Short mmCIF file of C-alpha atoms in Angstrom, two decimals:
data_model
loop_
_atom_site.label_atom_id
_atom_site.label_comp_id
_atom_site.label_asym_id
_atom_site.label_seq_id
_atom_site.Cartn_x
_atom_site.Cartn_y
_atom_site.Cartn_z
CA MET A 267 134.88 127.68 115.80
CA SER A 268 132.76 128.43 112.63
CA ALA A 269 134.02 125.57 110.47
CA ASN A 270 133.09 122.57 109.67
CA PHE A 271 134.52 119.44 110.30
CA GLY A 272 133.82 115.89 107.50
CA PHE A 273 133.66 112.20 108.54
CA LEU A 274 134.07 109.92 105.66
CA LEU A 275 131.87 107.10 105.33
CA PHE A 276 131.73 104.09 103.71
CA ASN A 277 130.28 100.87 102.81
CA ASP A 278 132.95 97.83 105.18
CA VAL A 279 134.13 101.03 107.39
CA GLU A 280 135.01 99.81 110.75
CA GLU A 281 133.60 101.14 113.40
CA LEU A 282 135.30 102.26 116.44
CA ASP A 283 137.41 104.56 113.07
CA VAL A 284 134.34 106.29 112.52
CA VAL A 285 132.56 106.82 116.72
CA GLY A 286 135.46 106.61 119.01
CA PRO A 287 136.84 110.84 117.10
CA TRP A 288 133.47 111.23 116.31
CA GLU A 289 133.16 111.49 119.86
CA VAL A 290 136.21 113.89 121.57
CA ILE A 291 135.48 116.10 118.35
CA ALA A 292 131.22 115.72 118.48
CA VAL A 293 132.97 116.78 122.51
CA TRP A 294 134.90 119.61 120.95
CA SER A 295 132.12 120.38 119.56
CA LYS A 296 129.69 120.97 121.65
CA GLN A 297 130.60 121.78 125.17
CA PHE A 298 133.89 123.46 124.38
CA GLY A 299 134.27 125.97 121.50
CA GLY A 300 135.26 123.24 119.00
CA PRO A 301 133.71 123.13 115.31
CA GLU A 302 130.21 124.30 114.18
CA ASN A 303 129.93 121.70 112.48
CA VAL A 304 130.40 118.01 112.65
CA PHE A 305 128.92 116.00 110.06
CA THR A 306 129.35 112.63 108.18
CA VAL A 307 129.20 112.37 104.03
CA SER A 308 129.65 109.42 101.84
CA GLU A 309 129.55 109.37 97.99
CA THR A 310 125.89 108.83 97.73
CA LYS A 311 124.13 109.80 101.01
CA GLY A 312 121.98 107.49 103.46
CA VAL A 313 122.48 104.00 105.17
CA ILE A 314 126.31 103.25 105.18
CA ARG A 315 127.13 99.55 106.63
CA CYS A 316 129.93 98.98 108.53
CA VAL A 317 131.89 96.34 108.68
CA ARG A 318 130.61 95.31 111.53
CA GLY A 319 126.83 95.44 111.00
CA LEU A 320 126.70 98.52 113.09
CA LYS A 321 123.91 101.16 110.20
CA ILE A 322 124.90 105.02 110.28
CA VAL A 323 122.55 107.82 107.49
CA SER A 324 125.62 110.50 106.14
CA ASP A 325 124.47 113.33 106.44
CA VAL A 326 125.07 114.75 103.05
CA ASP A 327 126.23 112.60 99.48
CA PHE A 328 129.72 114.30 97.47
CA SER A 329 127.84 116.82 95.38
CA ASN A 330 126.07 118.86 98.54
CA CYS A 331 129.27 118.19 100.31
CA PRO A 332 130.28 122.22 102.08
CA PRO A 333 133.81 123.28 102.05
CA LEU A 334 135.37 121.47 104.45
CA ASP A 335 138.12 123.12 107.34
CA TYR A 336 139.18 118.67 108.05
CA LEU A 337 137.66 115.87 106.99
CA ILE A 338 138.44 112.62 109.14
CA VAL A 339 139.05 109.38 106.33
CA PRO A 340 138.48 105.99 107.85
CA GLY A 341 139.66 102.87 106.99
CA GLY A 342 138.48 99.02 107.26
CA MET A 343 137.72 96.85 104.93
CA GLY A 344 135.57 98.22 102.62
CA GLU A 345 139.04 100.61 102.18
CA ARG A 346 140.32 98.00 99.83
CA SER A 347 137.54 98.60 97.22
CA GLU A 348 137.77 102.79 97.71
CA SER A 349 141.42 103.08 97.34
CA SER A 350 140.69 102.51 93.87
CA ASN A 351 137.34 104.21 93.70
CA PRO A 352 137.89 106.92 91.17
CA VAL A 353 135.28 108.53 92.04
CA LEU A 354 136.22 109.38 96.49
CA VAL A 355 139.63 109.10 95.54
CA ASN A 356 139.35 112.11 94.31
CA PHE A 357 137.21 114.05 96.34
CA ILE A 358 139.92 113.05 99.30
CA LYS A 359 141.79 114.51 96.82
CA GLU A 360 140.31 117.59 96.12
CA THR A 361 139.02 118.03 98.94
CA ALA A 362 142.21 118.60 100.96
CA LYS A 363 143.46 121.54 98.51
CA HIS A 364 141.46 123.63 101.35
CA CYS A 365 141.21 121.16 103.73
CA LYS A 366 143.55 123.18 107.17
CA ALA A 367 144.04 119.36 108.58
CA VAL A 368 142.66 115.91 106.48
CA LEU A 369 143.76 112.80 109.54
CA SER A 370 143.33 109.54 108.55
CA VAL A 371 142.56 106.06 110.83
CA CYS A 372 143.73 103.43 110.67
CA THR A 373 143.41 102.15 107.01
CA GLY A 374 142.17 105.47 105.71
CA ALA A 375 146.00 106.44 105.84
CA MET A 376 145.35 104.29 102.31
CA LEU A 377 142.99 106.35 100.58
CA LEU A 378 145.19 108.65 101.83
CA GLN A 379 148.26 107.27 99.95
CA ALA A 380 146.22 106.40 96.33
CA ALA A 381 144.64 110.32 96.58
CA GLY A 382 148.99 111.21 96.53
CA LEU A 383 148.44 112.99 100.15
CA LEU A 384 150.73 110.59 101.15
CA ASP A 385 153.93 111.57 98.80
CA GLY A 386 156.75 112.69 101.16
CA LYS A 387 155.69 112.54 104.83
CA ASN A 388 156.12 110.34 106.99
CA ALA A 389 152.59 107.91 107.92
CA THR A 390 151.98 105.14 110.17
CA THR A 391 148.68 102.80 110.05
CA HIS A 392 147.10 99.54 110.82
CA TRP A 393 150.08 96.71 111.81
CA LYS A 394 148.12 94.26 109.87
CA SER A 395 149.06 96.97 107.33
CA LEU A 396 152.20 98.78 107.59
CA ASN A 397 154.13 96.33 104.77
CA ARG A 398 151.25 97.70 102.43
CA LEU A 399 151.73 100.55 102.79
CA ARG A 400 155.46 100.65 103.05
CA GLN A 401 155.13 99.77 99.22
CA HIS A 402 154.51 102.98 97.88
CA GLU A 403 158.80 103.91 98.48
CA LYS A 404 157.11 108.02 98.71
CA THR A 405 155.83 107.42 101.95
CA THR A 406 158.63 107.50 104.65
CA ILE A 407 156.78 105.50 107.71
CA VAL A 408 156.94 105.79 111.37
CA GLU A 409 155.84 102.76 113.99
CA LYS A 410 153.82 105.02 116.48
CA ARG A 411 150.13 104.94 117.76
CA TRP A 412 149.81 108.79 115.74
CA VAL A 413 152.44 110.74 113.12
CA LYS A 414 151.31 114.82 112.33
CA ASP A 415 153.64 115.49 109.00
CA GLY A 416 152.47 118.96 108.44
CA THR A 417 148.90 119.28 108.00
CA ILE A 418 148.66 115.63 107.72
CA TRP A 419 147.67 113.39 110.65
CA THR A 420 148.05 109.46 110.39
CA ALA A 421 147.13 107.00 113.10
CA GLY A 422 147.30 103.66 114.35
CA GLY A 423 145.23 100.40 113.73
CA VAL A 424 140.58 101.34 114.95
CA SER A 425 140.69 102.92 118.96
CA SER A 426 144.21 104.67 117.67
CA GLY A 427 141.34 107.46 116.60
CA ILE A 428 140.52 108.43 119.85
CA ASP A 429 144.56 109.18 120.90
CA LEU A 430 145.34 110.88 117.07
CA ALA A 431 141.50 112.78 118.20
CA LEU A 432 142.38 114.46 121.31
CA ALA A 433 146.17 114.45 119.93
CA PHE A 434 144.10 116.43 117.30
CA ILE A 435 142.97 119.09 119.34
CA ALA A 436 145.86 120.41 121.43
CA ASP A 437 147.51 120.66 118.39
CA THR A 438 144.78 122.78 117.18
CA ALA A 439 143.05 124.29 120.07
CA GLY A 440 145.23 124.36 122.86
CA GLU A 441 146.17 121.04 125.55
CA LYS A 442 143.91 122.69 127.97
CA VAL A 443 141.63 122.04 126.19
CA ALA A 444 142.31 118.74 124.69
CA GLY A 445 142.42 117.49 128.49
CA ASP A 446 139.36 119.37 129.15
CA ILE A 447 138.15 116.82 126.84
CA GLN A 448 139.49 114.30 128.08
CA PHE A 449 138.98 114.36 131.66
CA TYR A 450 134.64 114.52 130.14
CA MET A 451 134.89 111.35 129.20
CA GLU A 452 137.19 109.56 131.67
CA TYR A 453 139.60 108.87 129.10
CA TYR A 454 141.94 107.14 130.99
CA PRO A 455 143.44 103.81 129.65
CA PRO A 456 145.49 102.23 132.36
CA GLN A 457 148.74 100.85 131.29
CA THR A 458 147.69 97.27 130.86
CA ARG A 459 148.58 94.63 128.44
CA TYR A 460 147.03 91.79 127.65
CA GLY A 461 148.82 88.82 125.95
CA ASP A 462 152.38 88.71 125.67
CA LEU A 463 153.28 90.82 122.59
CA ASP A 464 156.42 89.47 121.98
CA GLN A 465 155.53 86.99 120.34
CA SER A 466 153.94 88.53 117.04
CA GLN A 467 156.64 90.31 114.97
CA ASP A 468 153.99 92.01 113.37
CA ALA A 469 154.01 94.52 115.97
CA PRO A 470 154.13 98.05 115.95
CA LYS A 471 157.87 98.72 117.13
CA TYR A 472 155.80 101.20 119.66
CA LEU A 473 153.67 98.44 121.35
CA LYS A 474 157.13 97.05 122.06
CA GLU A 475 158.66 99.31 123.65
#
């Protein structure tokens, strides 16, 4: 599949927001006929310090990023400052014009919102930031693990990026391909919950069902 799949990076990005879906998309790319090129992109090429301390070296910067067919925008504490970074927000906005799909994980949805991509869209984000997203009246909040609205995909917090990537592949390449990747990764989390979610009024609705 001749396509470019970019993962946006910035300092204080949440590690699993990137690495979770990266694993899924990279397995698709290398073993199941997915996008030919999967790479990371940041405003300035070089070492990116993630919020938990992991360091990732980005492949390209905004100035030499090839045209993207797909873009994933993660979240993390760094999103708070990057939402006001006109260079990064404009990169998302301009890149999205030519993408077949744009996906966000966790509070990456706030970056999509800053770029105007969630206007008139259904979307979700990390449960702690749902009220932040609700402040933008042009966006309809859907409290699900992941949400697809046209070419825009959003997912809840941190680990949900794995489910988002698999759902995206199922939609794009078919359920058999997504199933093969899921089986290869042995990703079948047990339906076990620790603690009492009912104690948290902030938990998204899908966790209370």
